[in-house]
GROMACS .gro file of C-alpha atoms in nm:
model
  221
    1MET     CA    1   3.212   8.922  -5.137
    2MET     CA    2   3.081   9.121  -4.841
    3LEU     CA    3   3.302   9.200  -4.543
    4ASN     CA    4   3.054   9.037  -4.307
    5ASP     CA    5   3.019   8.730  -4.526
    6LYS     CA    6   2.998   8.414  -4.312
    7ARG     CA    7   3.115   8.106  -4.496
    8PRO     CA    8   3.052   7.772  -4.323
    9PHE     CA    9   3.372   7.571  -4.321
   10THR     CA   10   3.418   7.199  -4.265
   11ASP     CA   11   3.646   7.049  -4.003
   12ASP     CA   12   3.882   6.955  -4.287
   13ASP     CA   13   3.893   7.320  -4.401
   14ARG     CA   14   3.985   7.433  -4.052
   15ALA     CA   15   4.245   7.159  -4.018
   16ILE     CA   16   4.408   7.271  -4.344
   17LEU     CA   17   4.419   7.630  -4.223
   18ASN     CA   18   4.556   7.536  -3.881
   19SER     CA   19   4.834   7.338  -4.046
   20TYR     CA   20   4.966   7.667  -4.186
   21CYS     CA   21   5.039   7.800  -3.836
   22ALA     CA   22   5.368   7.611  -3.854
   23VAL     CA   23   5.445   7.789  -4.183
   24VAL     CA   24   5.385   8.124  -4.014
   25ASP     CA   25   5.624   8.035  -3.733
   26GLY     CA   26   5.880   7.895  -3.977
   27VAL     CA   27   5.890   8.203  -4.201
   28SER     CA   28   5.911   8.425  -3.894
   29ALA     CA   29   6.200   8.224  -3.752
   30LEU     CA   30   6.382   8.240  -4.086
   31ILE     CA   31   6.340   8.607  -4.178
   32GLY     CA   32   6.309   8.767  -3.837
   33GLU     CA   33   6.099   9.017  -3.646
   34TYR     CA   34   6.065   9.266  -3.932
   35CYS     CA   35   5.865   9.023  -4.143
   36GLU     CA   36   5.498   9.005  -4.053
   37ILE     CA   37   5.312   8.688  -4.150
   38VAL     CA   38   4.934   8.678  -4.126
   39LEU     CA   39   4.717   8.370  -4.169
   40HIS     CA   40   4.366   8.463  -4.278
   41SER     CA   41   4.059   8.241  -4.269
   42LEU     CA   42   3.781   8.335  -4.511
   43GLU     CA   43   3.519   8.175  -4.288
   44ASP     CA   44   3.459   8.505  -4.110
   45LEU     CA   45   3.599   8.811  -4.285
   46GLU     CA   46   3.532   9.033  -3.985
   47ARG     CA   47   3.779   8.827  -3.781
   48SER     CA   48   3.983   8.672  -4.058
   49ALA     CA   49   4.329   8.694  -3.899
   50ILE     CA   50   4.354   8.368  -3.708
   51TYR     CA   51   4.730   8.359  -3.654
   52ILE     CA   52   4.996   8.632  -3.673
   53ALA     CA   53   5.370   8.650  -3.629
   54ASN     CA   54   5.536   8.989  -3.572
   55GLY     CA   55   5.209   9.180  -3.576
   56HIS     CA   56   5.388   9.480  -3.424
   57ASN     CA   57   5.487   9.584  -3.777
   58THR     CA   58   5.127   9.685  -3.855
   59ASN     CA   59   4.986   9.682  -3.500
   60ARG     CA   60   4.752   9.396  -3.586
   61GLN     CA   61   4.642   9.113  -3.362
   62GLU     CA   62   4.455   8.787  -3.408
   63GLY     CA   63   4.090   8.860  -3.475
   64ALA     CA   64   4.163   9.155  -3.705
   65PRO     CA   65   3.947   9.182  -4.020
   66ILE     CA   66   4.071   9.109  -4.368
   67THR     CA   67   4.232   9.404  -4.550
   68ASP     CA   68   4.111   9.563  -4.871
   69ARG     CA   69   4.440   9.468  -5.039
   70ALA     CA   70   4.398   9.105  -4.939
   71LEU     CA   71   4.046   9.112  -5.081
   72GLN     CA   72   4.183   9.254  -5.405
   73SER     CA   73   4.442   8.977  -5.422
   74LEU     CA   74   4.169   8.723  -5.356
   75HIS     CA   75   3.956   8.868  -5.637
   76ASN     CA   76   4.246   8.831  -5.883
   77MET     CA   77   4.325   8.471  -5.782
   78LYS     CA   78   4.102   8.285  -6.024
   79THR     CA   79   4.361   8.024  -6.116
   80ASP     CA   80   4.688   8.146  -5.963
   81SER     CA   81   4.767   8.088  -5.597
   82VAL     CA   82   5.038   8.350  -5.549
   83SER     CA   83   4.995   8.722  -5.604
   84LYS     CA   84   5.255   8.943  -5.763
   85PRO     CA   85   5.462   9.127  -5.500
   86TYR     CA   86   5.304   9.462  -5.410
   87PHE     CA   87   5.384   9.763  -5.193
   88THR     CA   88   5.161   9.914  -4.926
   89ARG     CA   89   5.190  10.163  -4.642
   90ALA     CA   90   5.081  10.073  -4.291
   91LYS     CA   91   4.892  10.321  -4.069
   92SER     CA   92   5.228  10.420  -3.923
   93ASN     CA   93   5.322  10.522  -4.281
   94GLY     CA   94   5.577  10.241  -4.295
   95LEU     CA   95   5.648  10.099  -4.641
   96MET     CA   96   5.579   9.725  -4.675
   97LYS     CA   97   5.659   9.481  -4.954
   98SER     CA   98   5.402   9.204  -4.955
   99VAL     CA   99   5.287   8.888  -5.123
  100THR     CA  100   4.963   8.697  -5.074
  101ILE     CA  101   4.933   8.320  -5.109
  102ALA     CA  102   4.600   8.144  -5.151
  103ILE     CA  103   4.522   7.840  -4.937
  104ARG     CA  104   4.287   7.594  -5.105
  105ASN     CA  105   4.092   7.298  -4.972
  106LYS     CA  106   4.055   6.957  -5.134
  107SER     CA  107   3.797   7.100  -5.374
  108GLN     CA  108   4.043   7.375  -5.477
  109LYS     CA  109   3.822   7.635  -5.316
  110ILE     CA  110   4.018   7.921  -5.158
  111ILE     CA  111   3.957   7.904  -4.783
  112GLY     CA  112   4.238   8.123  -4.656
  113LEU     CA  113   4.524   8.355  -4.735
  114LEU     CA  114   4.883   8.366  -4.615
  115CYS     CA  115   5.009   8.724  -4.629
  116ILE     CA  116   5.381   8.793  -4.593
  117ASN     CA  117   5.477   9.157  -4.533
  118ILE     CA  118   5.835   9.281  -4.509
  119ASN     CA  119   5.889   9.611  -4.331
  120LEU     CA  120   6.108   9.820  -4.563
  121ASP     CA  121   6.128  10.115  -4.324
  122VAL     CA  122   6.362   9.928  -4.094
  123PRO     CA  123   6.729  10.028  -4.129
  124VAL     CA  124   6.915   9.776  -4.343
  125SER     CA  125   7.162   9.707  -4.064
  126GLN     CA  126   6.879   9.604  -3.831
  127PHE     CA  127   6.716   9.385  -4.094
  128ILE     CA  128   7.047   9.210  -4.171
  129ARG     CA  129   7.115   9.166  -3.801
  130ALA     CA  130   6.786   8.978  -3.770
  131LEU     CA  131   6.904   8.735  -4.039
  132MET     CA  132   7.245   8.666  -3.888
  133PRO     CA  133   7.329   8.401  -3.627
  134THR     CA  134   7.274   8.503  -3.267
  135ALA     CA  135   7.495   8.427  -2.970
  136GLU     CA  136   7.268   8.133  -2.890
  137SER     CA  137   7.275   7.994  -3.245
  138ASN     CA  138   7.604   8.097  -3.398
  139GLU     CA  139   7.702   7.750  -3.509
  140THR     CA  140   7.674   7.664  -3.876
  141SER     CA  141   7.663   7.323  -4.038
  142SER     CA  142   7.728   7.203  -4.389
  143VAL     CA  143   7.443   7.094  -4.612
  144ASN     CA  144   7.466   6.850  -4.900
  145PHE     CA  145   7.273   6.993  -5.196
  146ALA     CA  146   7.287   6.672  -5.396
  147SER     CA  147   7.146   6.621  -5.746
  148SER     CA  148   6.999   6.279  -5.661
  149VAL     CA  149   6.925   6.057  -5.363
  150GLU     CA  150   7.222   5.839  -5.451
  151ASP     CA  151   7.449   6.143  -5.451
  152LEU     CA  152   7.304   6.254  -5.119
  153VAL     CA  153   7.387   5.919  -4.960
  154ALA     CA  154   7.733   5.909  -5.116
  155GLN     CA  155   7.821   6.266  -5.012
  156THR     CA  156   7.691   6.216  -4.660
  157VAL     CA  157   7.882   5.890  -4.621
  158GLU     CA  158   8.207   6.047  -4.743
  159GLN     CA  159   8.164   6.350  -4.518
  160THR     CA  160   8.091   6.127  -4.218
  161ILE     CA  161   8.391   5.906  -4.289
  162GLU     CA  162   8.613   6.215  -4.292
  163GLU     CA  163   8.465   6.338  -3.964
  164ILE     CA  164   8.509   6.007  -3.781
  165THR     CA  165   8.853   5.938  -3.930
  166ALA     CA  166   8.975   6.275  -3.808
  167ASP     CA  167   8.840   6.215  -3.457
  168ARG     CA  168   9.134   6.082  -3.254
  169LEU     CA  169   8.902   5.988  -2.968
  170VAL     CA  170   8.747   5.711  -3.178
  171ALA     CA  171   8.951   5.389  -3.176
  172ASN     CA  172   9.035   5.242  -3.515
  173ASN     CA  173   8.847   4.920  -3.440
  174ASN     CA  174   8.535   5.122  -3.357
  175LYS     CA  175   8.535   5.366  -3.647
  176ASN     CA  176   8.294   5.173  -3.870
  177ARG     CA  177   8.040   5.144  -3.590
  178GLN     CA  178   8.078   5.514  -3.511
  179ILE     CA  179   8.029   5.600  -3.879
  180VAL     CA  180   7.711   5.393  -3.890
  181MET     CA  181   7.592   5.558  -3.567
  182SER     CA  182   7.653   5.905  -3.709
  183LEU     CA  183   7.474   5.817  -4.033
  184TYR     CA  184   7.182   5.678  -3.833
  185GLU     CA  185   7.153   6.003  -3.637
  186LYS     CA  186   7.159   6.196  -3.965
  187GLY     CA  187   6.862   5.989  -4.085
  188ILE     CA  188   7.046   5.850  -4.385
  189PHE     CA  189   6.908   5.499  -4.332
  190ASP     CA  190   6.555   5.628  -4.393
  191ILE     CA  191   6.655   5.630  -4.760
  192LYS     CA  192   6.595   5.312  -4.956
  193ASP     CA  193   6.908   5.103  -5.027
  194ALA     CA  194   7.125   5.326  -4.808
  195ILE     CA  195   7.232   5.025  -4.602
  196ASN     CA  196   7.369   4.853  -4.913
  197LEU     CA  197   7.559   5.164  -5.020
  198VAL     CA  198   7.706   5.215  -4.673
  199ALA     CA  199   7.807   4.849  -4.640
  200GLU     CA  200   7.979   4.859  -4.978
  201ARG     CA  201   8.164   5.181  -4.901
  202LEU     CA  202   8.283   5.062  -4.559
  203ASN     CA  203   8.368   4.718  -4.698
  204ILE     CA  204   8.154   4.543  -4.440
  205SER     CA  205   7.849   4.319  -4.474
  206ARG     CA  206   7.491   4.438  -4.473
  207HIS     CA  207   7.435   4.220  -4.167
  208THR     CA  208   7.705   4.412  -3.981
  209VAL     CA  209   7.536   4.741  -4.063
  210TYR     CA  210   7.203   4.597  -3.946
  211LEU     CA  211   7.373   4.479  -3.626
  212TYR     CA  212   7.514   4.824  -3.554
  213ILE     CA  213   7.173   4.982  -3.615
  214ARG     CA  214   7.002   4.735  -3.381
  215GLN     CA  215   7.259   4.810  -3.112
  216ILE     CA  216   7.209   5.184  -3.157
  217LYS     CA  217   6.830   5.148  -3.130
  218GLN     CA  218   6.867   4.941  -2.813
  219GLU     CA  219   7.094   5.206  -2.662
  220HIS     CA  220   6.827   5.470  -2.731
  221GLU     CA  221   6.546   5.273  -2.567
   0.00000   0.00000   0.00000
C-alpha cells in the first residue's frame, strides 16, 4: 500500500467511519486528556486522520497522514481487528502505549483505524486526577450489574422501593405512583414484561401501572 494511495469509498463506508467519532469522544471523556484517540480513514492516506481527541499529546491535527506504525498494524490485521498493545515514542520523545483497532465495512474490508495512545510520560498523579470526579461531576450513582434481565428489573425495583420509602416527602398513598415514575425515568419499562414484574412486586394491577405511565407521559408532553 502506497502512502498516496487513493481508495474510493462509498457513502456507507464514510457513514461507518463517521459513526466512530462518538467513540473517540467517549473514550476521551472516560480516560481524560492524556489519552489521544485518532480516527483514521484509509480513503486518503495522506490525510487519513479525520477526527482526533487530545491531539496535543503528539501535536497532531485532523488531516495528518497515517503513521508507519499504523500501517504496520494494518499489514498484520489479516483476520484480527485489534492489534497487540505496543509502545512508541512521539517526536517530543514522550513514551506512548498504544493499540490499533480495525474498522471494517459490510464487506469486512478494513476502511479505517481507531488508534488509542496513552501518554506514559505524564506524572501518575496527573493521570489519576484526570480519571477522578471533578467539582462539576463529583456525584456518583450506583449501578446494577445484574446477571440477567430479570435480575436487573428485580434489583432496580427493590432499590427504587427503598429510595421512595425512605423519602419522607412522598405521602404513603402516593408511594406506588412515585415508584412507577422513578422506574419510568430509569427506562426500566423498556424491558419486556417489566410492567408485570413491577405490578406483582407492588401488589397492584397491571392496569394501574399502565395508568401511572400514561399520566407520566401526559405530564411530560
